[in-house]
XYZ file of C-alpha atoms in Angstrom:
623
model
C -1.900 4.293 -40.665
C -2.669 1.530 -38.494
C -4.643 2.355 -35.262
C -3.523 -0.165 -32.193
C -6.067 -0.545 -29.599
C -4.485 -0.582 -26.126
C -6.811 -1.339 -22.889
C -5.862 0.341 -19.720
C -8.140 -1.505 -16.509
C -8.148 0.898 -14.022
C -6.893 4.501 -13.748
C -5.727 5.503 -10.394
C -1.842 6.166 -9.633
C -0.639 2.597 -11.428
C -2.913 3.250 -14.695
C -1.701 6.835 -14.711
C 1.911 5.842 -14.410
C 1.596 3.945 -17.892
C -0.488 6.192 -19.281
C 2.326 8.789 -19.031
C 4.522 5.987 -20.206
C 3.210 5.527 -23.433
C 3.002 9.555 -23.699
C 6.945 9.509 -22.984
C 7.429 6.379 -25.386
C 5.529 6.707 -28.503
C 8.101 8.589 -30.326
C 9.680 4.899 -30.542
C 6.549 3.463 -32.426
C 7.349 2.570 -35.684
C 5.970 4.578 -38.474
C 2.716 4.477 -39.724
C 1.759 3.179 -36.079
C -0.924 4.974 -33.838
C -2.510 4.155 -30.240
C -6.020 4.249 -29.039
C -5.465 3.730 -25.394
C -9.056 3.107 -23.957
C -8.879 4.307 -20.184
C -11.263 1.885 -18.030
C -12.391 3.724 -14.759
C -15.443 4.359 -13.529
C -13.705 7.403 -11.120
C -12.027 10.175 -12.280
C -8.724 9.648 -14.162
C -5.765 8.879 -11.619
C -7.687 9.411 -8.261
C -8.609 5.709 -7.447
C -8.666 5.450 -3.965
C -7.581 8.864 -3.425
C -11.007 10.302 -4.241
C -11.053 14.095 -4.120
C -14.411 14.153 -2.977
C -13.682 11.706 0.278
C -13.752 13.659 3.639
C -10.825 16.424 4.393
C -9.884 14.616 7.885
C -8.408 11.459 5.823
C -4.992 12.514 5.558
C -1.799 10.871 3.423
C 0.809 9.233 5.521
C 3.886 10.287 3.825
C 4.657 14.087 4.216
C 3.247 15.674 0.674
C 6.538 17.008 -0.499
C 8.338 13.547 -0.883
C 5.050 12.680 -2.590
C 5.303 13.169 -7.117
C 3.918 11.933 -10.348
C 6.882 13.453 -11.735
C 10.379 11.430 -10.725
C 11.669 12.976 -13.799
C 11.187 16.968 -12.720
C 9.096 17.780 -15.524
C 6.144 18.652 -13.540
C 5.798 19.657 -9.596
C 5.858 17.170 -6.906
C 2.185 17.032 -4.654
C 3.223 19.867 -2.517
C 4.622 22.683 -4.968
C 1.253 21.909 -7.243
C -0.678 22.511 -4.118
C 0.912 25.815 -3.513
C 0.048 26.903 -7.048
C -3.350 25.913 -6.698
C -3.612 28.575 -3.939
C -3.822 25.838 -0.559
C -2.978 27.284 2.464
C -3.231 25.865 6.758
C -5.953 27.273 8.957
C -5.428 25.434 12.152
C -4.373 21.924 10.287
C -7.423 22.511 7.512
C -6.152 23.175 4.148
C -8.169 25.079 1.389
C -7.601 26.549 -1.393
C -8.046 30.562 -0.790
C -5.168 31.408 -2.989
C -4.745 34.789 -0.884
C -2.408 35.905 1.991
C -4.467 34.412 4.981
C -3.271 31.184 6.830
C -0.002 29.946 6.837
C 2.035 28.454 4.106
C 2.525 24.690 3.055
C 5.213 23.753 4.657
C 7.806 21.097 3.810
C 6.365 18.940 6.757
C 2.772 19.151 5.886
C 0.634 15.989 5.530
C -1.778 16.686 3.218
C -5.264 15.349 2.792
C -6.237 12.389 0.376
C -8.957 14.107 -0.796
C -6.313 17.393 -2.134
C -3.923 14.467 -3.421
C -6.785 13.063 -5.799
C -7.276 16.538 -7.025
C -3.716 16.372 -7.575
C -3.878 12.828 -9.526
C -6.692 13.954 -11.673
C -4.795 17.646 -12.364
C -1.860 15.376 -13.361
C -3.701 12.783 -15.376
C -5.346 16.017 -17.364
C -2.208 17.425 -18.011
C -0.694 13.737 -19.440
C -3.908 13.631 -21.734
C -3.519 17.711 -23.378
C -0.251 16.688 -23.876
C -0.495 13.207 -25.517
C 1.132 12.908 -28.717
C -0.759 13.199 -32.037
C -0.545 9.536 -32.650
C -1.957 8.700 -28.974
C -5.397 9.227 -28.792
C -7.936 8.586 -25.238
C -10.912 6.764 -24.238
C -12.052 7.198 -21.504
C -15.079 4.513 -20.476
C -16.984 5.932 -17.329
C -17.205 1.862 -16.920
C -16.081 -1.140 -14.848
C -14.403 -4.148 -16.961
C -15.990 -7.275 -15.450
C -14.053 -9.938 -17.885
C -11.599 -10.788 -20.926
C -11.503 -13.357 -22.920
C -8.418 -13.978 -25.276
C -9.479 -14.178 -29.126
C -7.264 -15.043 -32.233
C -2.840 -15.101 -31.161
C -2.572 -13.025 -28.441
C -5.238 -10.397 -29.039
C -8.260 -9.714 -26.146
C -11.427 -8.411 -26.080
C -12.137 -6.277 -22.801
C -15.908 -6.406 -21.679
C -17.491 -4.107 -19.957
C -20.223 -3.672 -16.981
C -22.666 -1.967 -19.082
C -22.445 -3.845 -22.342
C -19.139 -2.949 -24.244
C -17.251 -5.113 -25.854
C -13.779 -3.174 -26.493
C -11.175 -5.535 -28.703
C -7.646 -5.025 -27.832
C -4.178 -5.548 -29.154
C -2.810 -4.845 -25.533
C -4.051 -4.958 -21.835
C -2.852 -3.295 -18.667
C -4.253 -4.454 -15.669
C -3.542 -1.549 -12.966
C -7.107 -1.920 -10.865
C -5.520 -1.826 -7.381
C -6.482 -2.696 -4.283
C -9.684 -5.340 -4.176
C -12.484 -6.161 -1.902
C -12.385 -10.116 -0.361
C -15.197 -12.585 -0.690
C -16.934 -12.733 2.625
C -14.857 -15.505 4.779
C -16.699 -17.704 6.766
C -15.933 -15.317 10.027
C -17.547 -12.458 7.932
C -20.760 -14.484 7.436
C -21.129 -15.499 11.119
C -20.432 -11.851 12.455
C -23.119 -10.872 10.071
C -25.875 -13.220 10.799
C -25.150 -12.451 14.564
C -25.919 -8.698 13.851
C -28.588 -9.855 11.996
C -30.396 -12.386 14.106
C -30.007 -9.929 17.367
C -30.845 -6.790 15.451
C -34.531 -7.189 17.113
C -33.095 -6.892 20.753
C -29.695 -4.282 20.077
C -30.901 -2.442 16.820
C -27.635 -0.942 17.063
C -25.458 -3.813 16.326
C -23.480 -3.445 13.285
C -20.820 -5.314 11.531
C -18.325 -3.603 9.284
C -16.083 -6.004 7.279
C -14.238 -3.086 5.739
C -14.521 0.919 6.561
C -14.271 1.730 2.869
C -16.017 3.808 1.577
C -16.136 5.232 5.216
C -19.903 6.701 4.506
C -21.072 3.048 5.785
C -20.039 4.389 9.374
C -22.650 6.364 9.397
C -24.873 3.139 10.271
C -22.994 3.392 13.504
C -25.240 5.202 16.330
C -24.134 7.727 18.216
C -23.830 7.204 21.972
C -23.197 2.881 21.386
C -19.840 1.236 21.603
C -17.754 0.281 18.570
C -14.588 -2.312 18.448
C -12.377 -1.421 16.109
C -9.809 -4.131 15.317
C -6.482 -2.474 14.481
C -3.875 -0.021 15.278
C -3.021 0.800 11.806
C -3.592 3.489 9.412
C -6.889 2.011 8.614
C -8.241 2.373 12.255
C -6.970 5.837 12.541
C -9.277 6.916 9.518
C -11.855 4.878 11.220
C -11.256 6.684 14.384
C -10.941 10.056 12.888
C -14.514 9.424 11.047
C -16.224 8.822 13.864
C -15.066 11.580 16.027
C -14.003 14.767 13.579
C -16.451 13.053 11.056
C -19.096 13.531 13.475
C -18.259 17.227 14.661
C -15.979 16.937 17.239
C -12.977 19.369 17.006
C -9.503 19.323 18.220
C -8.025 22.574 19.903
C -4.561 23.141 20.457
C -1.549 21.247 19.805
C 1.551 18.295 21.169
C 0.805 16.983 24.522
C -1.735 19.716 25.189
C -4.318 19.219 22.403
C -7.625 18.499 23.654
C -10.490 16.942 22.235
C -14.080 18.388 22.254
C -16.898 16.293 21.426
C -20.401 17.021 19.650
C -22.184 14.275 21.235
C -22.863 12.118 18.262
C -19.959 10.399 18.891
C -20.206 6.459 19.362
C -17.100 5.188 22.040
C -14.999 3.529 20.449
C -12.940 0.684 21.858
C -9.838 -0.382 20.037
C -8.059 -3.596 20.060
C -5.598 -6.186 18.177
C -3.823 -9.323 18.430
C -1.079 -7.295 19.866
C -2.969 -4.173 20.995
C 0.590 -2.055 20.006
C -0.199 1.433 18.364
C 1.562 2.512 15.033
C 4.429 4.577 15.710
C 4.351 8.118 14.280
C 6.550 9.487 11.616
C 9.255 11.332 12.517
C 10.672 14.821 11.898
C 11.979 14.611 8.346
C 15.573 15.639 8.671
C 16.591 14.182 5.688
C 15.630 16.925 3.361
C 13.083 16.364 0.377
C 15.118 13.346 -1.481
C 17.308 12.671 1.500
C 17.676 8.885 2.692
C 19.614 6.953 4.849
C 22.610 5.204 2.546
C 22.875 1.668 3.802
C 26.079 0.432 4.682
C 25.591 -3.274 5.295
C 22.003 -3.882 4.055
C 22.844 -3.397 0.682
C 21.517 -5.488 -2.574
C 25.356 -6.671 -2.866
C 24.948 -8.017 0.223
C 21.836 -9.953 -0.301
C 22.935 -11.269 -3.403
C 26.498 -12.331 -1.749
C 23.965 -14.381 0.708
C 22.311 -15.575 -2.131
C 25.240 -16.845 -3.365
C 26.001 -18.498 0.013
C 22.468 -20.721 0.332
C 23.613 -21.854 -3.491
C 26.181 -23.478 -2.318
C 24.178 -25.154 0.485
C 22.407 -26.211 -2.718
C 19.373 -23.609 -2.473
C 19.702 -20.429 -3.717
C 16.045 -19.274 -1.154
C 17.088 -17.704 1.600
C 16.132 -17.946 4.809
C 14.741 -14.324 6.499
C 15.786 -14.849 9.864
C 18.839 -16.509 8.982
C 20.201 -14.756 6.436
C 18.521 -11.303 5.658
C 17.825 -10.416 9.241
C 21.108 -10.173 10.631
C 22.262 -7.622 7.935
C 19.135 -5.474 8.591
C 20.014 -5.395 12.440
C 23.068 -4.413 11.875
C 21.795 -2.116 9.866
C 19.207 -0.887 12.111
C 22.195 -0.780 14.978
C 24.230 1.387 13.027
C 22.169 3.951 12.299
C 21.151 3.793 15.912
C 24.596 4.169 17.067
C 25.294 6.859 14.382
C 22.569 8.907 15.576
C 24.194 9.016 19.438
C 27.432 10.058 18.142
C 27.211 11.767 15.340
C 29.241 10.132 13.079
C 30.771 6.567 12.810
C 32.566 5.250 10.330
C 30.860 1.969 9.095
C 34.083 0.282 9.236
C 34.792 0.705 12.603
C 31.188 -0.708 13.464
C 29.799 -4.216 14.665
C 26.391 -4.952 15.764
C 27.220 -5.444 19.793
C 24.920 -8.044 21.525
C 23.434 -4.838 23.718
C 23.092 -3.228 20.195
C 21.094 -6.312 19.203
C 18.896 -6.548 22.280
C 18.570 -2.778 21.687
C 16.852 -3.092 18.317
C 15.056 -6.334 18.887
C 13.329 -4.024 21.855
C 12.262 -1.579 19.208
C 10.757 -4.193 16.808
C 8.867 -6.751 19.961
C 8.674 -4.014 22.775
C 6.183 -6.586 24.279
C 9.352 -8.541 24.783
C 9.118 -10.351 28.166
C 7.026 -8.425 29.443
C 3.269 -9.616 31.890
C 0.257 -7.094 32.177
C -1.769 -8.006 35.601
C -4.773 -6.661 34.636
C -5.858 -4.070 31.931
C -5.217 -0.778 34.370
C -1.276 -2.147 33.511
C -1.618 -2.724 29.892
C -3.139 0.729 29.432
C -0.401 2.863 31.525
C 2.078 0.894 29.401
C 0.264 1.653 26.382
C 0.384 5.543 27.004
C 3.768 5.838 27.936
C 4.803 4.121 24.866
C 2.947 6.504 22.435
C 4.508 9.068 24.935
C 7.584 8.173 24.412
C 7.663 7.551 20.616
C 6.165 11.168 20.207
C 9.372 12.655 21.877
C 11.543 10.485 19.940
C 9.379 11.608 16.562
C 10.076 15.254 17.447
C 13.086 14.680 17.505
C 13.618 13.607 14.071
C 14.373 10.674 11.834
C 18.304 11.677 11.912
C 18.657 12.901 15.715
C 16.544 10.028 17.417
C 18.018 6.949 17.752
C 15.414 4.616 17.715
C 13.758 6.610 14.768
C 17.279 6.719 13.015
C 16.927 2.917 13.204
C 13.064 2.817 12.281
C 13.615 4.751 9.385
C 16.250 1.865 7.888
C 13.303 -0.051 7.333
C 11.947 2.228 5.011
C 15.044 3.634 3.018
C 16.253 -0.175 2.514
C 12.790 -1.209 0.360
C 15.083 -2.253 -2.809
C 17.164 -4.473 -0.068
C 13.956 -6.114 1.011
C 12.911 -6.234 -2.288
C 16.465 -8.397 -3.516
C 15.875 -10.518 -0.944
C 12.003 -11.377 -1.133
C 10.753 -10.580 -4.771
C 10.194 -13.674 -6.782
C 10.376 -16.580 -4.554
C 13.930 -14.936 -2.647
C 12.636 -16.585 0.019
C 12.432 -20.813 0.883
C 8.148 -21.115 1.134
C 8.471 -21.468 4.781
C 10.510 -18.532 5.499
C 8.351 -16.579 3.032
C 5.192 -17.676 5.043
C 7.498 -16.302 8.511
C 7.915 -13.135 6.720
C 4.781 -12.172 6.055
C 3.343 -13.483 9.148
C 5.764 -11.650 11.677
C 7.799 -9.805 10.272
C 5.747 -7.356 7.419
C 3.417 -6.260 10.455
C 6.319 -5.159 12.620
C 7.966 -3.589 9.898
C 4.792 -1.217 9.422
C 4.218 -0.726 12.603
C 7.353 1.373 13.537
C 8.092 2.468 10.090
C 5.351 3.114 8.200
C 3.037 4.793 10.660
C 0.786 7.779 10.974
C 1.755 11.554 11.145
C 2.962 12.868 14.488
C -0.710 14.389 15.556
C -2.318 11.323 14.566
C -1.105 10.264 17.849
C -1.601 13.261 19.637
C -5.271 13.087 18.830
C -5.560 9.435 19.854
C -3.881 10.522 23.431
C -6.248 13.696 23.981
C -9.111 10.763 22.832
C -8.099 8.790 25.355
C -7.761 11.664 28.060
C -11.679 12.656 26.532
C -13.174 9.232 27.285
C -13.966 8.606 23.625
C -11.268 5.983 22.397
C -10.397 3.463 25.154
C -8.755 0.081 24.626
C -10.908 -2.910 24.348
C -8.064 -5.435 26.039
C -4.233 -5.758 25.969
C -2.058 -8.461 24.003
C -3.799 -11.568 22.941
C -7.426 -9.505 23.013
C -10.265 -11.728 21.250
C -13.327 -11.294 19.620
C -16.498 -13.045 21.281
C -20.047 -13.210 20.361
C -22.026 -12.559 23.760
C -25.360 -14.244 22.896
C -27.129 -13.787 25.470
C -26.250 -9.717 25.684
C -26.548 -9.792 22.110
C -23.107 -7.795 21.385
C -19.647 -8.618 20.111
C -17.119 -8.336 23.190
C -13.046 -8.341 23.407
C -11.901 -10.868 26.322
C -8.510 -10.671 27.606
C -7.252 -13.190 30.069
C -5.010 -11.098 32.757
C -3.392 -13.387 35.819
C -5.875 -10.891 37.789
C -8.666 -12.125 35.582
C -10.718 -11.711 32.272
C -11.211 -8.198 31.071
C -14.241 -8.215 28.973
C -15.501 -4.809 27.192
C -18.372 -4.878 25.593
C -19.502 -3.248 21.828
C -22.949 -2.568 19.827
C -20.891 -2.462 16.630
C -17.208 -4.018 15.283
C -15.087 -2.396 12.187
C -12.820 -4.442 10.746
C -9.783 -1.770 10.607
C -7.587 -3.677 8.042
C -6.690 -4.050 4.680
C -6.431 -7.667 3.986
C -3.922 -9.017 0.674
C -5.327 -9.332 -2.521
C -5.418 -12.907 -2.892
C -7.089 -13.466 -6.432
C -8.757 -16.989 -5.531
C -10.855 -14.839 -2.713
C -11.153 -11.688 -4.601
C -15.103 -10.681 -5.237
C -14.347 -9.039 -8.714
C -16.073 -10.284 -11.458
C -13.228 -9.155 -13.459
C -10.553 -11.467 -11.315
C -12.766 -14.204 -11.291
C -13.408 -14.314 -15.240
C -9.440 -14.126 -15.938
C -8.818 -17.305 -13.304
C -11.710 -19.426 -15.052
C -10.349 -18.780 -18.305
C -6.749 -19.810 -17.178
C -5.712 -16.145 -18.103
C -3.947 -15.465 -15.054
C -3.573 -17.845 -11.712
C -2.377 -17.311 -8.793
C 1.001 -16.471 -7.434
C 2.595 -19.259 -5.104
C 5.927 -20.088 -3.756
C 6.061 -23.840 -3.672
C 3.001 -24.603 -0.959
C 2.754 -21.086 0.407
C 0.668 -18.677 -1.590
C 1.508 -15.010 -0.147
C -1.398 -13.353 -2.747
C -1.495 -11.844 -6.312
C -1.370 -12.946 -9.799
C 1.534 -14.692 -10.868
C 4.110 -12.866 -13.128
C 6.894 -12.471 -14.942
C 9.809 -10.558 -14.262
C 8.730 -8.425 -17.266
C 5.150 -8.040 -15.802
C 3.536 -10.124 -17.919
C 0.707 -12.489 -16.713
C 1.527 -15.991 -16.025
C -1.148 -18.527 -17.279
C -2.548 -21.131 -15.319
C -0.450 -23.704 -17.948
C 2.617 -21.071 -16.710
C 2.879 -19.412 -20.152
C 3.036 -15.511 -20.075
C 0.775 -13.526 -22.136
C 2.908 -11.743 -24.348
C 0.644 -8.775 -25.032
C -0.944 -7.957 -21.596
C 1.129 -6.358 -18.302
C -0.080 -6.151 -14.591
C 1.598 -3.718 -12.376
C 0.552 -2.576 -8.620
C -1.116 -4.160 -6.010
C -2.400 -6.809 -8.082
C 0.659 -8.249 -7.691
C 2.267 -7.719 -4.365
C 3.037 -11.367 -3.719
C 5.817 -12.181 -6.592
C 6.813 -8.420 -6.038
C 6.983 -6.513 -2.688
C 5.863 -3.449 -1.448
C 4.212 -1.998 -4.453
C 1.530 0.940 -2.969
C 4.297 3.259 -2.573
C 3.575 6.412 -4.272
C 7.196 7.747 -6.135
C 9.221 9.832 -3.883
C 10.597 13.439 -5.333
C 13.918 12.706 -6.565
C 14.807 9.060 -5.801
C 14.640 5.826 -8.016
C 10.971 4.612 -7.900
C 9.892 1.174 -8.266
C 6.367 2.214 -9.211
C 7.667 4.259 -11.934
C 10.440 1.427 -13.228
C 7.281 -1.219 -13.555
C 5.157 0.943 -15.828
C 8.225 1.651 -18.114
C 9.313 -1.945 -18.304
C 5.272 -2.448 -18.870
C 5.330 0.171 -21.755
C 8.711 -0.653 -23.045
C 7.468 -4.430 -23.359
C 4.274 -3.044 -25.562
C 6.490 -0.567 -27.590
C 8.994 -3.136 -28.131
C 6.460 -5.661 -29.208
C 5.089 -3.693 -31.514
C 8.356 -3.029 -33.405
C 8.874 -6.428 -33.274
C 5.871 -6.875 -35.695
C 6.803 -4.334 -37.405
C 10.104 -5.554 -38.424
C 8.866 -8.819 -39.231
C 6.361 -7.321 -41.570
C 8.734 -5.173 -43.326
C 10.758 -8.462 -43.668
C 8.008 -10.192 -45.758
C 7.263 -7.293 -47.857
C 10.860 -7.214 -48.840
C 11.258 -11.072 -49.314
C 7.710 -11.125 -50.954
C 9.211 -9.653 -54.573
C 12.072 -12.450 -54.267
C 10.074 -15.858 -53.704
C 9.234 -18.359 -55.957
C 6.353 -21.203 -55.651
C 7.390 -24.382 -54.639
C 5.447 -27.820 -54.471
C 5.790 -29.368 -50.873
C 4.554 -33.471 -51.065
C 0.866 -33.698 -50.021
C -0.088 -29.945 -50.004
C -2.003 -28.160 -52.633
């Protein structure tokens, strides 16, 4: 027998993925073959982020039961293993009594993160009972913090507290990163640092994660929080039900009750536009809109198109854009009618200015003063709540909204891999990626509810209106938001500012040890298209890492968020019964180990049978 050692670096969702992978594949090893797969994690197996013992009030943002580890139906999706495990609903709290009392999970529910790690590391248990004989697991309670490539393409994986594991193949699946502190991170901290003596509660947050460093915000001072996102509603909902406040009843009449260790929080952005909420699943579990115009023929028929022009980069706005409008204006119209046959329809210039108003509904529009801005602000969550009740099939606008979402593998033809020319790359990431999460990929319907009753409390307030920005008030010691209104500067004042985003991993800036050992050996550099580098490590359309000479390492994969720059949209967890990209990268990841190894395999057995049939022979000027 002869033992292969495989090195999997990090275990949440991505390192799970392969990890069941190689489970499903390693009847194809060759015989006589065997894996040690040595699981590097310093968490429990297939949480990562989704830590089971984070706080219940952090909740997922995509209804549980589209959420699976199973794409195949061989094991239940996040929502029917939650049910077995006995959870029920008290009030919007889930635990697990097992018994009659509460309500039943619904189809609808949004679970929290802290019941879908328990649901990761019940899955990840499961894949390791029922590994194979000739797969056996290690799993090192450890961080890797380098690898260094020995003899051909073998690696040796070292470890934070010593370990030195040699490896025939790597999978890099560690996720989301943590940045270097930028030059605006050291400034905001030396301010909060130099002042601390005269506004002890001044504290700067580069990140909320984990969101235990909150707690060094004091209750009863003023926090900016800068975002709208998904980010700043866990920030929001840390500092408010994190601190014993309670919401009571439900819709437009829930109300908010504080404990009085709540800070007040003021939120603001460069836009100062609130994520829209999910809508009413109509769709069913597996259900998705079909698209009709914005298809991956289409894309590469526009692809074909730029060729001609003698580039075969397209251009977003020119020539991806107008097939996801139409797109967007179909389903619109569809939803209004009922039913339209996609022949029959063109996108109409009020159709256009219809769905350009969903995407920019800051369009043309001038705020006098911040009383303006904040009246706008409310109606608009107003109104997108009615149109989320509605549903994703029976609301127009989230008919449209939802296109965004079910046309990923569109955006993905038309992006992945340097699609795009480097300027219209840099345009898409810039504008358009930000606007595309905002109204697709927001929070849960009573995410919003519970900002609006926050608002009608006094705790959440906005901090300014469009083009809102941060100031360091000296002489009050505090950060303050200044908006310039034609009526005159709005400036709000906080003790403490949160940084309520999750920035791109951009290797070059990331402060893993790990990262920054694989760039300084030339093991992995990163990705760029032409002058515009969009983040992540550079790969292969097999996964493999690119070198910094460009060659790809033929025995190591990276899948995940690691590389969201060459590939697009990768923190998607599968859906329950619909083609997952997550799940296609760890089998091409797998397939490229398994096939490697019979490779070898073949070309051994190939020696040992041309071995008994050669002869010496006496080559000029070798002995």
């Amino acid at each position: 027998m002869t033992s292969l050692q495989v090195a999997v670096v990090g275990v949440g969702p991505r390192g799970l993925s392969v990890l069941q992978r190689i489970s499903d594949l390693a009847d194809q090893l060759p015989e006589g073959r065997t894996l040690d797969v040595h699981l590097i994690d310093p968490g429990d197996g297939g949480q990562g982020t989704h830590s089971a013992r984070q706080p219940s009030h952090l909740l997922t943002n995509t209804v549980a039961s589209q959420v699976t580890m199973f794409t195949d139906d061989r094991g239940p999706s996040f929502t029917e293993w939650a049910r077995a495990a006995g959870y029920r609903e008290f009030d919007g709290v889930f635990h697990p009594t097992g018994g009659a009392a509460g309500e039943p999970l619904g189809e609808h529910a949004y679970l929290p993160r802290q019941i879908l790690g328990a649901y990761l590391s019940w899955v990840f248990d499961r894949t390791v009972r029922s590994l194979p004989p000739r797969v056996r697991v290690v799993h090192h309670r450890d961080r890797a913090v380098d690898i260094e490539r020995t003899d051909g393409d073998r690696f040796v994986v070292h470890l934070e507290k010593g370990f030195a594991l040699p490896s025939d193949y790597v999978f890099l699946t560690t996720g989301h990163g943590e940045r270097i502190p930028t030059e605006e991170d050291l400034a905001y901290e030396e301010f909060a640092r130099e002042n601390a003596d005269r506004n002890p509660a001044l504290v700067y947050c580069s990140t909320p994660y984990p969101v235990e460093r909150l707690q060094a915000i004091a209750p009863g001072s003023a926090v900016a929080v800068q975002g709208f996102g998904l980010t700043a509603h866990d920030v929001v909902s840390e500092l408010t039900v994190g601190r014993g406040g309670t919401f009571h009843g439900s819709g437009h009449a829930m109300e908010y009750r504080p404990s009085g260790r709540e800070p007040r929080i003021l939120l603001f952005s460069r836009q100062c536009l609130p994520f829209s909420a999910r809508g009413v699943n109509q769709k069913g579990i597996t259900g998705a809109h079909r698209p009709r115009f914005f298809t991956k023929e289409a894309v590469r028929r526009a692809r074909e198109r730029a060729a001609q022009r003698g580039d075969s980069r397209l251009d977003f706005t020119e020539d991806v854009l107008p097939l996801l409008l139409r797109e967007m204006g179909y389903a619109c119209r569809a939803a209004e009618q009922g039913s339209l046959p996609p022949e029959e329809y063109e996108l109409t210039p009020a159709d256009r200015r219809r769905v350009e108003e969903i995407l920019d509904p800051l369009g043309g529009l001038d705020f006098a003063n911040q009383d303006a801005f904040t009246k706008f602000f409310v109606d608009y969550v107003e109104d997108d709540l009615e149109h989320a009740e509605l549903g994703n099939t029976t609301s127009p606008l989230k008919a449209a909204t939802d296109v965004i979402r079910d046309t990923r593998a569109s955006l993905r033809e038309a992006v992945e891999f340097s699609g795009l020319t480097p300027a219209s790359h840099r345009t898409f990431n810039a504008r358009y990626v930000p606007v595309m999460n905002r109204v697709s990929f927001g929070p849960p319907r009573h995410r919003n509810h519970q900002l609006l009753a926050l608002l009608r409390a006094g705790i959440v307030d906005l901090a300014g209106g469009p083009g809102g920005r941060l100031v360091l008030d000296r002489d009050a010691a505090r950060f303050a938001v200044r908006t310039d209104y034609p009526d005159g500067p709005e400036i709000r004042h906080a003790d403490a500012l949160v940084v309520a985003r999750l920035d791109a991993f951009h290797p070059e800036h990331d402060r893993s040890p790990l990262i920054a050992g694989l760039l300084g050996r030339g093991l992995v550099r990163p990705y760029a298209n032409g002058p515009f580098t969009p983040g992540g490590i550079d790969i292969d359309e097999q996964g493999r890492p690119l070198t910094a000479a460009g060659e790809p390492l033929r025995t190591a994969w990276a899948v995940g968020y690691l590389v969201e720059g060459p590939r697009f949209y990768t923190h998607a967890l599968p859906r329950q019964g619909m083609a997952s990209q997550f799940t296609l990268d760890a089998d091409a990841a797998v397939r490229g180990m398994v096939g490697h190894i019979q490779h070898l395999y073949d070309t051994s057995q190939e020696d040992e049978h041309a071995g008994a049939e050669r002869t010496s022979v006496s080559l000029p000027g070798v002995p």
